[in-house]
GROMACS .gro file of C-alpha atoms in nm:
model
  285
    1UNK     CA    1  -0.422  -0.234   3.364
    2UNK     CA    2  -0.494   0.044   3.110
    3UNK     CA    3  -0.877   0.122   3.076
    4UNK     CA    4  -1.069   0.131   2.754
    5UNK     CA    5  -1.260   0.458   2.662
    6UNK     CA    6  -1.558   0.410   2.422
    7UNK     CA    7  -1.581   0.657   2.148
    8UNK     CA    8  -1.950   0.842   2.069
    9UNK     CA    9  -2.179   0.859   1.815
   10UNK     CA   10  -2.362   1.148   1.925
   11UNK     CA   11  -2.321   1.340   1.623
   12UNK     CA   12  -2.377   1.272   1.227
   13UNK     CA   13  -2.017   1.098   1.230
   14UNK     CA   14  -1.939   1.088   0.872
   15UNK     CA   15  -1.719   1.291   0.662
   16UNK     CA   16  -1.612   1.303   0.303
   17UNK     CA   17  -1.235   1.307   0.210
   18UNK     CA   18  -1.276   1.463  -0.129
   19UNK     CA   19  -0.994   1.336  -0.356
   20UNK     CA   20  -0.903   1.567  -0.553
   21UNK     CA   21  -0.702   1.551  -0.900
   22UNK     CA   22  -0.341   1.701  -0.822
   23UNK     CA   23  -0.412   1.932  -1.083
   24UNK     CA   24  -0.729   2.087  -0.950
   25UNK     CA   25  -0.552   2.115  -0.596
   26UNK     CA   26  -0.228   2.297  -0.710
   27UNK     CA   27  -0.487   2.529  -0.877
   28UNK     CA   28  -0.635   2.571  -0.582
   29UNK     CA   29  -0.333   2.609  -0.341
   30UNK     CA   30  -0.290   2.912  -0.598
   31UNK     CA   31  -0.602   3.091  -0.582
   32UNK     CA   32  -0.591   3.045  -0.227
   33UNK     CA   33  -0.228   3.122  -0.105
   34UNK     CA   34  -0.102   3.348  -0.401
   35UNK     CA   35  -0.428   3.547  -0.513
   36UNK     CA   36  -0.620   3.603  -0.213
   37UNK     CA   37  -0.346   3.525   0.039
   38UNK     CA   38  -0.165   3.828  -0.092
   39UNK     CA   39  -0.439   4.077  -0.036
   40UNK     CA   40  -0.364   4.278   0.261
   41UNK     CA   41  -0.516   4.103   0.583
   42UNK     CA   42  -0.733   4.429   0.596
   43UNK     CA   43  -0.889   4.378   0.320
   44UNK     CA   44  -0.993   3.968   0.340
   45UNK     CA   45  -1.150   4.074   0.658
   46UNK     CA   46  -1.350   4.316   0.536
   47UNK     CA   47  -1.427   4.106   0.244
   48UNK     CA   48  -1.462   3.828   0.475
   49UNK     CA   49  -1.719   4.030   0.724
   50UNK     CA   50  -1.916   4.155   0.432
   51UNK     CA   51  -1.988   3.779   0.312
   52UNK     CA   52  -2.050   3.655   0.684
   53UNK     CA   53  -2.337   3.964   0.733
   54UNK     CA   54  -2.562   3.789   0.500
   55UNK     CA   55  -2.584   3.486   0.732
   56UNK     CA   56  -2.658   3.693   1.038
   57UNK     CA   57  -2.979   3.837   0.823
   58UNK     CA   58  -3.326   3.685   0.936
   59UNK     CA   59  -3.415   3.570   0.590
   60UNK     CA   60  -3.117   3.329   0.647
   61UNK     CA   61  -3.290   3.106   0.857
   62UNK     CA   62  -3.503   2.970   0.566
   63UNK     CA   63  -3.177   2.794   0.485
   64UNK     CA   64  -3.139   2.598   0.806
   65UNK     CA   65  -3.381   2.289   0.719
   66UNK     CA   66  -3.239   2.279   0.358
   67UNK     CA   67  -2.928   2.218   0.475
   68UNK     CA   68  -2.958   1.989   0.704
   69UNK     CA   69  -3.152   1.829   0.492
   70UNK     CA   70  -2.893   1.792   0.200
   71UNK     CA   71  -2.565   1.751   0.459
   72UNK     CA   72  -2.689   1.547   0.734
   73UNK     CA   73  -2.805   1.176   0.759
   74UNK     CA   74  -2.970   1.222   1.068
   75UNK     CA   75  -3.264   1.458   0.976
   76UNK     CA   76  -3.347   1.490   1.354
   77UNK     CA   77  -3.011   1.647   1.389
   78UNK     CA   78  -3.089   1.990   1.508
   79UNK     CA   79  -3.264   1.807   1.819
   80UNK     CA   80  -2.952   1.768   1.985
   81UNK     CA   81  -2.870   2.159   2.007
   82UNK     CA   82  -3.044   2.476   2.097
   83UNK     CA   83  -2.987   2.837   2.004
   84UNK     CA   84  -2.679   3.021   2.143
   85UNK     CA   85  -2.724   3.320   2.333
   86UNK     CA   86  -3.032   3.189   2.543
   87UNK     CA   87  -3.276   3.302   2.198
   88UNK     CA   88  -3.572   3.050   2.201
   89UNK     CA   89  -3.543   3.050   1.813
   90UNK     CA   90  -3.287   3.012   1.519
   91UNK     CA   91  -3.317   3.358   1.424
   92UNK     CA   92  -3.086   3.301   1.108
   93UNK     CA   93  -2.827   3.084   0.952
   94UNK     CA   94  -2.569   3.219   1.221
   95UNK     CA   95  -2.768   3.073   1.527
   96UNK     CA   96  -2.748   2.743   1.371
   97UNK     CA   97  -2.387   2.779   1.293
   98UNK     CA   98  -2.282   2.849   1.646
   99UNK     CA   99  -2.564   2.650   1.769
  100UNK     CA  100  -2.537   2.453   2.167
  101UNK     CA  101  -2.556   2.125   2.286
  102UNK     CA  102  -2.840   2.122   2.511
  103UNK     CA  103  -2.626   1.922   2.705
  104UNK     CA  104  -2.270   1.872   2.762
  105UNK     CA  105  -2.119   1.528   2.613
  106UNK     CA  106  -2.035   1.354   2.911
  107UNK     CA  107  -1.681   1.121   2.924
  108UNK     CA  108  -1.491   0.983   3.205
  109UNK     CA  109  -1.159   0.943   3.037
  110UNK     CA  110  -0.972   1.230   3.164
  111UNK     CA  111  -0.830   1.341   2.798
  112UNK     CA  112  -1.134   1.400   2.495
  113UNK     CA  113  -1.121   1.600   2.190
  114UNK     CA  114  -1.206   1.964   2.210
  115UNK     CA  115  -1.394   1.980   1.912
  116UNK     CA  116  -1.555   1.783   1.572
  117UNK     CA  117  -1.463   1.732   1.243
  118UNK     CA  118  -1.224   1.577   1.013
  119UNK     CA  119  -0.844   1.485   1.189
  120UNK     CA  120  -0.681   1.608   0.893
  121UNK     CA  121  -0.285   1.582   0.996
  122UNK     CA  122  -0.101   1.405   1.290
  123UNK     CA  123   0.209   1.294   1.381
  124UNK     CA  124   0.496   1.409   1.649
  125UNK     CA  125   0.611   1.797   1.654
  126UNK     CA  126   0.920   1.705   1.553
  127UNK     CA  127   0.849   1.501   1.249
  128UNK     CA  128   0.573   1.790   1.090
  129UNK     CA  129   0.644   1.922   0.791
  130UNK     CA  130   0.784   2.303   0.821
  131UNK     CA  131   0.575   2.567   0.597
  132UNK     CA  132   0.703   2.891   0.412
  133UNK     CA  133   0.483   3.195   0.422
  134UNK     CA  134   0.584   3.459   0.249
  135UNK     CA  135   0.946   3.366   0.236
  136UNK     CA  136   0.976   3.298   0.587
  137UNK     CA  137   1.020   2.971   0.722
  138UNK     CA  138   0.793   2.848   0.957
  139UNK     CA  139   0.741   2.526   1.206
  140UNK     CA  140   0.488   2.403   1.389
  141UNK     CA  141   0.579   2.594   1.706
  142UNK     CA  142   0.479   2.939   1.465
  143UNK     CA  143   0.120   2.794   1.503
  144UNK     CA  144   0.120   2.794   1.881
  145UNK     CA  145   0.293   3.126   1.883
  146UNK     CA  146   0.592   2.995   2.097
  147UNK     CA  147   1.010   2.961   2.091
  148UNK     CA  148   1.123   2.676   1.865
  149UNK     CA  149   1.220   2.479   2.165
  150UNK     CA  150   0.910   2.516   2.407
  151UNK     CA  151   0.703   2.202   2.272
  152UNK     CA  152   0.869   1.865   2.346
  153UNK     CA  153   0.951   1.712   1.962
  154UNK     CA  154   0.750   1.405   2.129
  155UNK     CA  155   0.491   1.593   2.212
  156UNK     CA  156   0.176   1.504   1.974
  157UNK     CA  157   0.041   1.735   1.703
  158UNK     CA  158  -0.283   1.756   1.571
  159UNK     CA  159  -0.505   1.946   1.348
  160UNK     CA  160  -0.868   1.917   1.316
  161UNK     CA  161  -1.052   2.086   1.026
  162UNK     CA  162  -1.396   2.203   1.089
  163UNK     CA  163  -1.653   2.196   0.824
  164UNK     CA  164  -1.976   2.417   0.778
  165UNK     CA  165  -2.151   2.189   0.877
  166UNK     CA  166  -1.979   2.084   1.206
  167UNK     CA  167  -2.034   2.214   1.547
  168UNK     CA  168  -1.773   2.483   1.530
  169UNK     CA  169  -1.775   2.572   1.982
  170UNK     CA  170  -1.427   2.428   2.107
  171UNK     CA  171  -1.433   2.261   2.442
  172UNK     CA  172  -1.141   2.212   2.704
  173UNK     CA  173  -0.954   1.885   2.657
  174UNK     CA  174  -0.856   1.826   3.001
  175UNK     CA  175  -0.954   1.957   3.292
  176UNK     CA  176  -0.623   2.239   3.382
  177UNK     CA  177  -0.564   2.597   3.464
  178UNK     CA  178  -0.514   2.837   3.184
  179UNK     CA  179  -0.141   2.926   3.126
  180UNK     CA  180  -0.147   3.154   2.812
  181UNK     CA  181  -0.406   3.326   2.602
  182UNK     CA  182  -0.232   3.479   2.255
  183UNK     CA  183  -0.433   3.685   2.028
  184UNK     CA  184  -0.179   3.583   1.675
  185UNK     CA  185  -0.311   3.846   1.381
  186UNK     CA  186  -0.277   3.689   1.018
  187UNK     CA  187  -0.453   3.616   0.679
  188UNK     CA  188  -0.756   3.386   0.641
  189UNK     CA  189  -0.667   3.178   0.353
  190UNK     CA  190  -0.894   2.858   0.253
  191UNK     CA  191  -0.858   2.612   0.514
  192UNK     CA  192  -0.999   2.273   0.280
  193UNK     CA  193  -0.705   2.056   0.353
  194UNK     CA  194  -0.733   1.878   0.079
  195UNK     CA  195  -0.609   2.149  -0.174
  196UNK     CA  196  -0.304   2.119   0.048
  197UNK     CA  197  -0.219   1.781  -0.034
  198UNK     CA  198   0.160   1.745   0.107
  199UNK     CA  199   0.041   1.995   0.378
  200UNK     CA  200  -0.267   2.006   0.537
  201UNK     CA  201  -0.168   2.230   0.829
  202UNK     CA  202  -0.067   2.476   0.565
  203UNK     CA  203  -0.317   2.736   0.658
  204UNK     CA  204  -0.256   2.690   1.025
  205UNK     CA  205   0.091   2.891   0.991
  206UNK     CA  206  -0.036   3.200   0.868
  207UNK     CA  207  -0.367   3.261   0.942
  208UNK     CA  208  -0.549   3.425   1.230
  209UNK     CA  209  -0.583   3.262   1.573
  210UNK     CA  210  -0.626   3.240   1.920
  211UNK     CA  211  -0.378   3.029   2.103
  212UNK     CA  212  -0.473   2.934   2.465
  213UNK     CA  213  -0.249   2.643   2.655
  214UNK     CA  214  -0.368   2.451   2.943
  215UNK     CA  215  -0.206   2.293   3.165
  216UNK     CA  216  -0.301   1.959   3.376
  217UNK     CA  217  -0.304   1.845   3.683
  218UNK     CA  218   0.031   1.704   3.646
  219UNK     CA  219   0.194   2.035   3.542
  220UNK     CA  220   0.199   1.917   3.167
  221UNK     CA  221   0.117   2.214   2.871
  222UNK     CA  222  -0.133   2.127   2.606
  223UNK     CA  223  -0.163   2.388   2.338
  224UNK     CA  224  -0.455   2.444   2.139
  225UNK     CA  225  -0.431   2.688   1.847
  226UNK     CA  226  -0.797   2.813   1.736
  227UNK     CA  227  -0.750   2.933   1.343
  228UNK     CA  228  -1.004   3.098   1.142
  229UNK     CA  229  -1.032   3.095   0.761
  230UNK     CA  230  -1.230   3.315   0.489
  231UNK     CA  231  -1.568   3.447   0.618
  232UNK     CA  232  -1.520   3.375   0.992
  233UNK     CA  233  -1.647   3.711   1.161
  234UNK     CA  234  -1.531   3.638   1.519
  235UNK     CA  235  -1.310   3.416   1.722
  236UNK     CA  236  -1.472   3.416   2.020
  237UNK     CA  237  -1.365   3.374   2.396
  238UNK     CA  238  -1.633   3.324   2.688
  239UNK     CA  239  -1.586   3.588   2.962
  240UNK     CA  240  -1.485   3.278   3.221
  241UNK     CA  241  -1.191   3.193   2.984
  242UNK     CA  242  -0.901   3.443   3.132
  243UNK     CA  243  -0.592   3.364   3.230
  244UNK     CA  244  -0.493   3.172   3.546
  245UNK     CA  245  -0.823   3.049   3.571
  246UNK     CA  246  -0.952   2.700   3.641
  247UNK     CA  247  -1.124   2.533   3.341
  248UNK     CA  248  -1.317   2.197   3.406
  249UNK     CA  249  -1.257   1.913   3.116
  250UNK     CA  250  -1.540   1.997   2.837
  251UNK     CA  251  -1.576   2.327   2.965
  252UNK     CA  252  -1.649   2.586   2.654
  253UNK     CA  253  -1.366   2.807   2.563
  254UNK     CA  254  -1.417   2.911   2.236
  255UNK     CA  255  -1.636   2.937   1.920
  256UNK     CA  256  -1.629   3.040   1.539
  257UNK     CA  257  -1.864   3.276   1.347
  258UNK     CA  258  -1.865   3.076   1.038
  259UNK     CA  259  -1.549   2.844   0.916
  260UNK     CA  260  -1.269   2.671   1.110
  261UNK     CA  261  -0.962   2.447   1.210
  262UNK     CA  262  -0.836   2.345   1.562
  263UNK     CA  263  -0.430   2.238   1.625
  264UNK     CA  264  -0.320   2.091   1.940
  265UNK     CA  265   0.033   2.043   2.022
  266UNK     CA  266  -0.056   1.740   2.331
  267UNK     CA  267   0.188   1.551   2.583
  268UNK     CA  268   0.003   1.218   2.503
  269UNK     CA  269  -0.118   1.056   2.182
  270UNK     CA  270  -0.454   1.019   2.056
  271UNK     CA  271  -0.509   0.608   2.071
  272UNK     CA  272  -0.812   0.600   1.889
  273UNK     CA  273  -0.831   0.817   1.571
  274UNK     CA  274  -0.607   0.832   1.310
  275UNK     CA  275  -0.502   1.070   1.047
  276UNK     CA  276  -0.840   1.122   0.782
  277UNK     CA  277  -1.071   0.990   1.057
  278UNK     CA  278  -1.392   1.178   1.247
  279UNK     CA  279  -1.322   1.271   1.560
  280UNK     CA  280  -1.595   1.462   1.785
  281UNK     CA  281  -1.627   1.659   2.127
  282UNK     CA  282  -1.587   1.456   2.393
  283UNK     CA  283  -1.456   1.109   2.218
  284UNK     CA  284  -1.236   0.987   2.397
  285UNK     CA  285  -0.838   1.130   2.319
   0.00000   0.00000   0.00000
């Protein structure tokens, strides 16, 4: 008999698809992938650190309750989290960004999602669309930093887009050893996948990331490919996330300083979310 998992509301769970006019997107797309995207990688991290610096600034914390107060239905929100780092206090608009749970979404379906926000693109590896960056062809096993033929084409690929206003720590979907850890160097175009209308993973290709696999406890891979976009400062790893060592399903293993998107290359398929849907840490996979 297969067992049902209920899905959680914990969070605000609502997110707008903006639709925008093909037009607008292509123009975009543009800006994006031909303007900025051809600026050395140097130089949108540096522009990219300067911009993220004014959040870390203690004057920025005057903009936490406006904002939850214009993106959030929930104005008890923040009540859910705490500071990161221990700090009693929001100190600025970066604390809130990388904000806690004050505690740990609890599931017992052994496969959840790692992280929150919008499932923006889904289907089998081998039926997602390849990408060309820069002239070069590219496929979805580019994203995961692997050989063409290491991820089963059955295997299920995902990619979840994280908002500004999402909790933006990534947690372990399974509960695994840790197999590879990849440091991948690249651009940080826009990540809005709706400006990429007939791909949505677009940005996933070509820009920066972390790529850590874990594998189960019955010797299956899942990959998880962390990608950062304009503005993030820091892909961060916590000190316990090394290789070879045990991680516990939900356990932490990575956060953003400031914009986001999360791929997962998985040996099973997600059974209750679908492609444009809200998914959030620790709903069931």
């Amino acid at each position: 008999m297969e067992t049902t998992y209920q899905t959680s509301t914990r969070s605000d769970s609502y997110f707008t698809v903006f639709k925008v006019p093909e037009w607008r997107a292509n123009l975009y797309k543009f800006l994006s992938v031909s303007i900025w995207g051809n600026l050395p990688s140097n130089i949108q991290k540096k522009i990219s650190a300067s911009y993220a610096s004014a959040y870390e600034k203690p004057y920025s914390k005057w903009m936490i309750r406006p904002y939850i107060k214009v993106n959030y239905r929930d104005k008890d929100y923040l009540s859910r989290f705490k500071p990161p780092h221990g700090k009693k206090t929001f100190d600025c608009f970066q604390d809130f960004f990388i904000r806690e749970f004050k505690a740990t979404p609890e599931n017992s379906s052994p496969h959840v999602w790692p992280c929150e926000g919008l499932l923006c693109d889904e289907g089998k590896v081998g039926q997602i669309a390849t990408s060309k960056v820069k002239s070069d062809e590219r496929t979805v096993a580019t994203i995961f930093g692997v050989d063409e033929a290491v991820i089963p084409d059955n295997y299920s690929f995902t990619n979840v887009f994280l908002h500004n206003k999402n909790y933006h720590r990534i947690h372990a979907p399974i509960s695994g050893y840790i197999s590879r850890i990849q440091h991948v160097p690249g651009d940080l175009v826009v990540l809005r996948p709706w400006i990429y209308k007939q791909n949505p993973s677009l940005p996933a290709f070509r820009n920066e990331r972390y790529n850590i696999d874990i594998t189960d406890e019955e010797g299956k891979v899942w990959y998880l490919s962390i990608v950062g976009g304009p503005a993030v400062g820091t892909i961060a790893l916590p000190k316990k996330i090394a290789l070879g060592e045990h991680v516990e399903k939900l356990q932490e293993i990575a956060l953003f300083y400031l914009g986001s998107t999360c791929c997962m290359a998985a040996p099973k398929s997600p059974k209750f979310h679908s492609k444009n849907t809200f998914v959030e840490v620790g709903d069931s996979y």
